[in-house]
PDB file of C-alpha atoms in Angstrom:
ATOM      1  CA  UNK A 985      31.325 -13.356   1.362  1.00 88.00           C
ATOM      2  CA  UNK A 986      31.183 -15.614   4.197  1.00 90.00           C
ATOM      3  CA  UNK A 987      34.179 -14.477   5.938  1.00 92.00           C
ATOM      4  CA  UNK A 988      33.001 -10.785   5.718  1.00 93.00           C
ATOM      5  CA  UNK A 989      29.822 -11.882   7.096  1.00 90.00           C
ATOM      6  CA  UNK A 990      31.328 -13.837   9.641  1.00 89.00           C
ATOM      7  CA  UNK A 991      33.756 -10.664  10.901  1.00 93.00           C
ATOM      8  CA  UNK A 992      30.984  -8.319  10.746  1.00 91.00           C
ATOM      9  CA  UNK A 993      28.673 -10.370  13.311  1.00 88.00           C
ATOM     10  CA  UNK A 994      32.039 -10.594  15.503  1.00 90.00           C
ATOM     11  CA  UNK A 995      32.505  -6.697  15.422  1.00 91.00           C
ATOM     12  CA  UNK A 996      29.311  -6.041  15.822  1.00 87.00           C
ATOM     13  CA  UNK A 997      29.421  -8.317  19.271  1.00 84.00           C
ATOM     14  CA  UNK A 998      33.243  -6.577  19.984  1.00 88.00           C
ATOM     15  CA  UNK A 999      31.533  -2.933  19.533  1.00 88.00           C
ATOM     16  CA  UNK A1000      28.352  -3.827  21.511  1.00 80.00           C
ATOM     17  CA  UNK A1001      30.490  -4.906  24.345  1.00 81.00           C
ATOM     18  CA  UNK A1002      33.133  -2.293  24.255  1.00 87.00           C
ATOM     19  CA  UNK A1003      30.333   0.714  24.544  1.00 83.00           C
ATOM     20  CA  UNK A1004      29.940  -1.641  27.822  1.00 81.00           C
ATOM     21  CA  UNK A1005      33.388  -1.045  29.007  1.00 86.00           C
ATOM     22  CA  UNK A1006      33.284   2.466  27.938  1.00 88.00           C
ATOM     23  CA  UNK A1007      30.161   2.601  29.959  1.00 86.00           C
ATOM     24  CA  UNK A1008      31.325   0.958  33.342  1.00 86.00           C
ATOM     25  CA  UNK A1009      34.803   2.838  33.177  1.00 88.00           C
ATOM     26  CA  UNK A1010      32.789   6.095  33.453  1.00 91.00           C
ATOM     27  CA  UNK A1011      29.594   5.652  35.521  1.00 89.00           C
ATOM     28  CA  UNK A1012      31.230   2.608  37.829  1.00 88.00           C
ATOM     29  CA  UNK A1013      27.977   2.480  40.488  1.00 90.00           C
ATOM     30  CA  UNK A1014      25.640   1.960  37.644  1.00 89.00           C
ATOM     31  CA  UNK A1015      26.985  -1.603  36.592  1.00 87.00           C
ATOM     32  CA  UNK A1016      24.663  -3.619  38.373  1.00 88.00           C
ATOM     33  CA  UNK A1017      21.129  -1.508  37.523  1.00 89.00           C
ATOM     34  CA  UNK A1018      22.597  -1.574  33.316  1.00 85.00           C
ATOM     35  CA  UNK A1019      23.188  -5.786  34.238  1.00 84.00           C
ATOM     36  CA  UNK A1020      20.027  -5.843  35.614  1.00 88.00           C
ATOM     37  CA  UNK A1021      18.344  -4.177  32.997  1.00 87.00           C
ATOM     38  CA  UNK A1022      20.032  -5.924  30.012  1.00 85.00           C
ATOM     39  CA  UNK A1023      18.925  -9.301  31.814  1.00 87.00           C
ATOM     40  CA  UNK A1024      15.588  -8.331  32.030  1.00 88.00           C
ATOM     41  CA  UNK A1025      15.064  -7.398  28.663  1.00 86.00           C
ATOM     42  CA  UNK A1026      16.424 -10.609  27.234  1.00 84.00           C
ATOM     43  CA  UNK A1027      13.669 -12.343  29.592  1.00 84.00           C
ATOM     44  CA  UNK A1028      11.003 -10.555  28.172  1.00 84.00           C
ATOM     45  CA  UNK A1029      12.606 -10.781  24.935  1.00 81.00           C
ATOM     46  CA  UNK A1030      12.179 -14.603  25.239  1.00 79.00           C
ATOM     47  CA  UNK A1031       8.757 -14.631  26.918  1.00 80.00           C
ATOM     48  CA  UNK A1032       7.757 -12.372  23.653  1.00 81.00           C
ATOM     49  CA  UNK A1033       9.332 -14.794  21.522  1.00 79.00           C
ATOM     50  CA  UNK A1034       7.923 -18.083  23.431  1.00 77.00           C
ATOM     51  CA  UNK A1035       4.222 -15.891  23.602  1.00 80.00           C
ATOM     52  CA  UNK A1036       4.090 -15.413  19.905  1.00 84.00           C
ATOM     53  CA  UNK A1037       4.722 -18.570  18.737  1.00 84.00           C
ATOM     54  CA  UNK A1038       2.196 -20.366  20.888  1.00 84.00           C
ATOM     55  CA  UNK A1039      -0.188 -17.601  19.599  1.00 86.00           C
ATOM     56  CA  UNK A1040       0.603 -18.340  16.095  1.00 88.00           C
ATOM     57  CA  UNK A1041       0.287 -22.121  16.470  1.00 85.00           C
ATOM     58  CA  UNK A1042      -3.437 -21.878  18.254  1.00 84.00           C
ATOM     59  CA  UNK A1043      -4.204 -19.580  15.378  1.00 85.00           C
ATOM     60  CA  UNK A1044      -3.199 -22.044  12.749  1.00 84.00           C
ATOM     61  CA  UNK A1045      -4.235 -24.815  14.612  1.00 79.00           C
ATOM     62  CA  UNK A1046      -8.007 -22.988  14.799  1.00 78.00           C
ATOM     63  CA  UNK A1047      -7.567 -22.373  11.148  1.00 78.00           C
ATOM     64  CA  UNK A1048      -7.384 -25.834  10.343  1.00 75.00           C
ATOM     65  CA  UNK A1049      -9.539 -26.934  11.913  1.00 69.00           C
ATOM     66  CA  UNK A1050     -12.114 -24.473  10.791  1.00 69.00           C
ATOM     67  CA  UNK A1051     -10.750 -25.476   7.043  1.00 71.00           C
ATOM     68  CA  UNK A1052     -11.431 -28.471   7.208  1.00 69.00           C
ATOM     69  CA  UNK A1053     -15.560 -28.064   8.864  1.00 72.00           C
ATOM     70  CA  UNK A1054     -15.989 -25.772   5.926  1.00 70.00           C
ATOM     71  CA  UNK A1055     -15.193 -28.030   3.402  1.00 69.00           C
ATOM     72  CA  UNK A1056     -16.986 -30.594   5.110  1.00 73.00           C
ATOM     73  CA  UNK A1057     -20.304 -28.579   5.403  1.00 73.00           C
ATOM     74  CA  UNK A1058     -19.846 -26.473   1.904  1.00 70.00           C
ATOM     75  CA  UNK A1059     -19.592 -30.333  -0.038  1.00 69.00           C
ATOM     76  CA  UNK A1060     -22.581 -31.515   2.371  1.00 72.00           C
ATOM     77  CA  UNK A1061     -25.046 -28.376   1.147  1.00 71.00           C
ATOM     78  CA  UNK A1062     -23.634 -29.131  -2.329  1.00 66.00           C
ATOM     79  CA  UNK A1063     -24.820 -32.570  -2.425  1.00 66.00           C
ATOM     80  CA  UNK A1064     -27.766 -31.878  -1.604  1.00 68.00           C
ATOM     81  CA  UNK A1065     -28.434 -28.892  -3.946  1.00 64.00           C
ATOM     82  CA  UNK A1066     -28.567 -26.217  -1.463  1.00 68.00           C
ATOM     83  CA  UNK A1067     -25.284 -24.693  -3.200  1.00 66.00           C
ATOM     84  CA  UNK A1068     -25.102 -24.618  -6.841  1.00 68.00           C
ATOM     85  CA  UNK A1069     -22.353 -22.870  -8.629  1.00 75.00           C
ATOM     86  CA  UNK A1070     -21.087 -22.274 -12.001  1.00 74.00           C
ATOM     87  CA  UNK A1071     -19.152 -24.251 -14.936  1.00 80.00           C
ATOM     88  CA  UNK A1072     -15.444 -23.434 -14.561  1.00 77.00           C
ATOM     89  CA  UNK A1073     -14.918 -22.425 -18.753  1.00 78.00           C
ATOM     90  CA  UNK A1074     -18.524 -22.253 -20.087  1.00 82.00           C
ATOM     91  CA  UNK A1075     -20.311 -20.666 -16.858  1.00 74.00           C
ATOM     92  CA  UNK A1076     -23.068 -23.022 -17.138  1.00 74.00           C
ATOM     93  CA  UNK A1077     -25.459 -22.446 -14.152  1.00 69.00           C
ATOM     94  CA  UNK A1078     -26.880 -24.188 -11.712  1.00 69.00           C
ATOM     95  CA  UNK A1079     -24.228 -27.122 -11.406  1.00 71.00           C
ATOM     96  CA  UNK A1080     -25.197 -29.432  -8.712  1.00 66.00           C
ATOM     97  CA  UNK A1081     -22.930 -31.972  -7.058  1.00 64.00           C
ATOM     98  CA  UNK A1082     -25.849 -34.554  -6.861  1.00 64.00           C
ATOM     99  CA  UNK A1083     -26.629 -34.098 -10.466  1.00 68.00           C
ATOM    100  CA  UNK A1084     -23.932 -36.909 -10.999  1.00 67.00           C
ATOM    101  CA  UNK A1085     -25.444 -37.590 -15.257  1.00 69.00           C
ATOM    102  CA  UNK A1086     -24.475 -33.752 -15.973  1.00 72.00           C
ATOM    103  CA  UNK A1087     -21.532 -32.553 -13.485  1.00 76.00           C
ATOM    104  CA  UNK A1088     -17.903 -33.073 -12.833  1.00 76.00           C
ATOM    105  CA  UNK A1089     -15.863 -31.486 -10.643  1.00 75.00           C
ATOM    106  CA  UNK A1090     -11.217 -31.739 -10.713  1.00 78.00           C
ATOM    107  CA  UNK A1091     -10.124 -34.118  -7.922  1.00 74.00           C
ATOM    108  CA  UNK A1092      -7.437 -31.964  -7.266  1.00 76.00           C
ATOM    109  CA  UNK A1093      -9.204 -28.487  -6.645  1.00 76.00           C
ATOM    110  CA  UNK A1094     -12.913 -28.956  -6.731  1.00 74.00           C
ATOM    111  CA  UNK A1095     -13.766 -26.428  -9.801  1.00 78.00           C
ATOM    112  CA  UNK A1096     -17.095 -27.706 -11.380  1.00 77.00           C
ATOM    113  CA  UNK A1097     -17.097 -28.549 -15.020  1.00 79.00           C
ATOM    114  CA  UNK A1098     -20.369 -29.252 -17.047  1.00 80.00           C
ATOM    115  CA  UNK A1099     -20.111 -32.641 -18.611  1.00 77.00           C
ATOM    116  CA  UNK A1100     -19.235 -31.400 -22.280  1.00 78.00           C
ATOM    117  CA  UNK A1101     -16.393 -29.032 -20.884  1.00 79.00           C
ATOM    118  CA  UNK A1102     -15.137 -31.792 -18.597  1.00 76.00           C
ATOM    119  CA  UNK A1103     -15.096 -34.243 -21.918  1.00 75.00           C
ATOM    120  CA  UNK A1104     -13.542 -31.855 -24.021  1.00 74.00           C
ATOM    121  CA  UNK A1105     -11.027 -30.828 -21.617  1.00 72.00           C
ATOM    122  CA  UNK A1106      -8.252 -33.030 -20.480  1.00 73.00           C
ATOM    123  CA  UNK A1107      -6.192 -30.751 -17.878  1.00 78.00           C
ATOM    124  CA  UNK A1108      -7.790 -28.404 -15.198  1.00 80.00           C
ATOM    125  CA  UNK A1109      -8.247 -24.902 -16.047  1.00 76.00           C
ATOM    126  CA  UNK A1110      -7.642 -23.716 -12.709  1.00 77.00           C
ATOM    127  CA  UNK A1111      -5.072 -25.740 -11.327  1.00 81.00           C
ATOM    128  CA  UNK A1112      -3.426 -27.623 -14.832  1.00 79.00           C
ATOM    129  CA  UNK A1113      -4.114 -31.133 -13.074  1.00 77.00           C
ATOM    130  CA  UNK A1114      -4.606 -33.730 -15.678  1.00 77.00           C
ATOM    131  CA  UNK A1115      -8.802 -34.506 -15.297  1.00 71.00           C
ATOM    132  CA  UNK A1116      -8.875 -37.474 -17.696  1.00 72.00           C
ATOM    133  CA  UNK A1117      -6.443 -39.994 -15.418  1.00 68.00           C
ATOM    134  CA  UNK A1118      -7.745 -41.037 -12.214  1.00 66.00           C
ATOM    135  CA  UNK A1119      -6.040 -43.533  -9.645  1.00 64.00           C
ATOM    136  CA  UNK A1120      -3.968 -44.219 -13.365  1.00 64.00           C
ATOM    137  CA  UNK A1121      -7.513 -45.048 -15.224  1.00 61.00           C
ATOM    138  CA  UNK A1122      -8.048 -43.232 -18.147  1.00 62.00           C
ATOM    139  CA  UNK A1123     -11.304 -41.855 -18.108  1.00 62.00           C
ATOM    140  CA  UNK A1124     -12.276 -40.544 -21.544  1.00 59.00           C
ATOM    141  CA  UNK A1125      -9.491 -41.037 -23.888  1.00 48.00           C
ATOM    142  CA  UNK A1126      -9.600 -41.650 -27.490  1.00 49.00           C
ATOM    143  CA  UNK A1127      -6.604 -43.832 -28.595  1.00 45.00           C
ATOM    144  CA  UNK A1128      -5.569 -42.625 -31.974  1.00 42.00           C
ATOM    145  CA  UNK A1129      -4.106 -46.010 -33.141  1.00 46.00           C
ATOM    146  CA  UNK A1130      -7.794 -47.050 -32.967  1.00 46.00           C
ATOM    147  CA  UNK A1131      -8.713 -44.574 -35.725  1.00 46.00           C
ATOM    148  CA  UNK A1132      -5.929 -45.459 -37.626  1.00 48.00           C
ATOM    149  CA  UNK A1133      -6.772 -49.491 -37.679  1.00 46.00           C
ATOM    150  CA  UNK A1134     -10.684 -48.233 -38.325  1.00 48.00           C
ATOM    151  CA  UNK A1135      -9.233 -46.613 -41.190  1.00 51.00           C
ATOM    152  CA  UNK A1136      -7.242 -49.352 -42.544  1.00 53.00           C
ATOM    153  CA  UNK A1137     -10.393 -51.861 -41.694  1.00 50.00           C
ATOM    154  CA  UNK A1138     -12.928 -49.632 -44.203  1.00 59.00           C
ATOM    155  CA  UNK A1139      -9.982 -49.889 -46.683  1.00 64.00           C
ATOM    156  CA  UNK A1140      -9.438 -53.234 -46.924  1.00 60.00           C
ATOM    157  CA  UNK A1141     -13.358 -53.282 -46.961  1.00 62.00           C
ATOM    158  CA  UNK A1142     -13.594 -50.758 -49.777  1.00 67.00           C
ATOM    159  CA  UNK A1143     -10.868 -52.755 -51.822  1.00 69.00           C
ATOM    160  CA  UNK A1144     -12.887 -56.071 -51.687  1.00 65.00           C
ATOM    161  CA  UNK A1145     -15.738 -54.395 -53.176  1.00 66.00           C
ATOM    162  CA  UNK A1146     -13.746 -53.098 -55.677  1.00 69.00           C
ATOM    163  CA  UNK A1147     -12.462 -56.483 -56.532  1.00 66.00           C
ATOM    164  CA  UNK A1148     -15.731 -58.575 -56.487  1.00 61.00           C
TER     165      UNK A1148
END
């Protein structure tokens, strides 16, 4: 497949530069205007080329930068209650970023969870990150081997009342 690519991008060259030949064997004064031509064109062909990648750089350099201001200012009205927004599963209203005893909100994308969705819920619904770990703290998890040793505790309990 390579080879047959290969040959075809070689012909292609070959063919391009034997309509040339054809070219300059029948119209011989027009050589240099048809050089002068082609050379221009590849010139503008690279000032294009050159042109539109600056242009798309600005453009994403603008669009960061804008980006990151938005966040900036959406999190600031947030904070201060001036944007409130929805619970991400139970569409709770009027979530408030500075109501810290009754809203969380996923480290990884920023959707808002009321506190009973966020406790219930160990991944994100939106973008599957895992809520409940934090810089490797476990937040709100329930170790089961707990239950199990609570379990064996009230037995041991219930059998020395049985006993006595």
């Amino acid at each position: 497949m390579f080879f047959a690519a290969l040959f075809l991008c070689r012909f292609q060259v070959w063919m391009s530069r034997q309509s040339l030949a054809l070219a300059d064997h029948f119209f011989p004064d027009r050589v240099r205007p048809r050089a002068l031509n082609l050379y221009n064109k590849i010139l503008q062909d690279r000032k294009n080329l050159l042109g539109d990648m600056m242009k798309e750089q600005k453009k994403k350099l603008a669009d960061d930068q804008m980006e990151g201001r938005e966040t900036v200012v959406r999190r600031g009205l947030q904070s201060r209650g001036f944007i409130r927004v929805n619970c991400s599963v139970c569409n709770q209203q009027d979530l408030r970023l500075a109501d810290q005893a009754n809203t969380r909100l996923c480290v990884a994308c920023g959707a808002f969870y009321c506190i009973k969705c966020f406790c219930l819920r160990r991944y994100c619904q939106e973008c599957q990150n895992d809520m409940q770990v934090i810089d490797r703290v476990e937040l709100y998890y329930e170790d089961l081997s707990d239950d199990e040793e609570s379990v064996e505790v009230e037995e041991r309990e219930e059998e020395e009342e049985e006993e006595e």
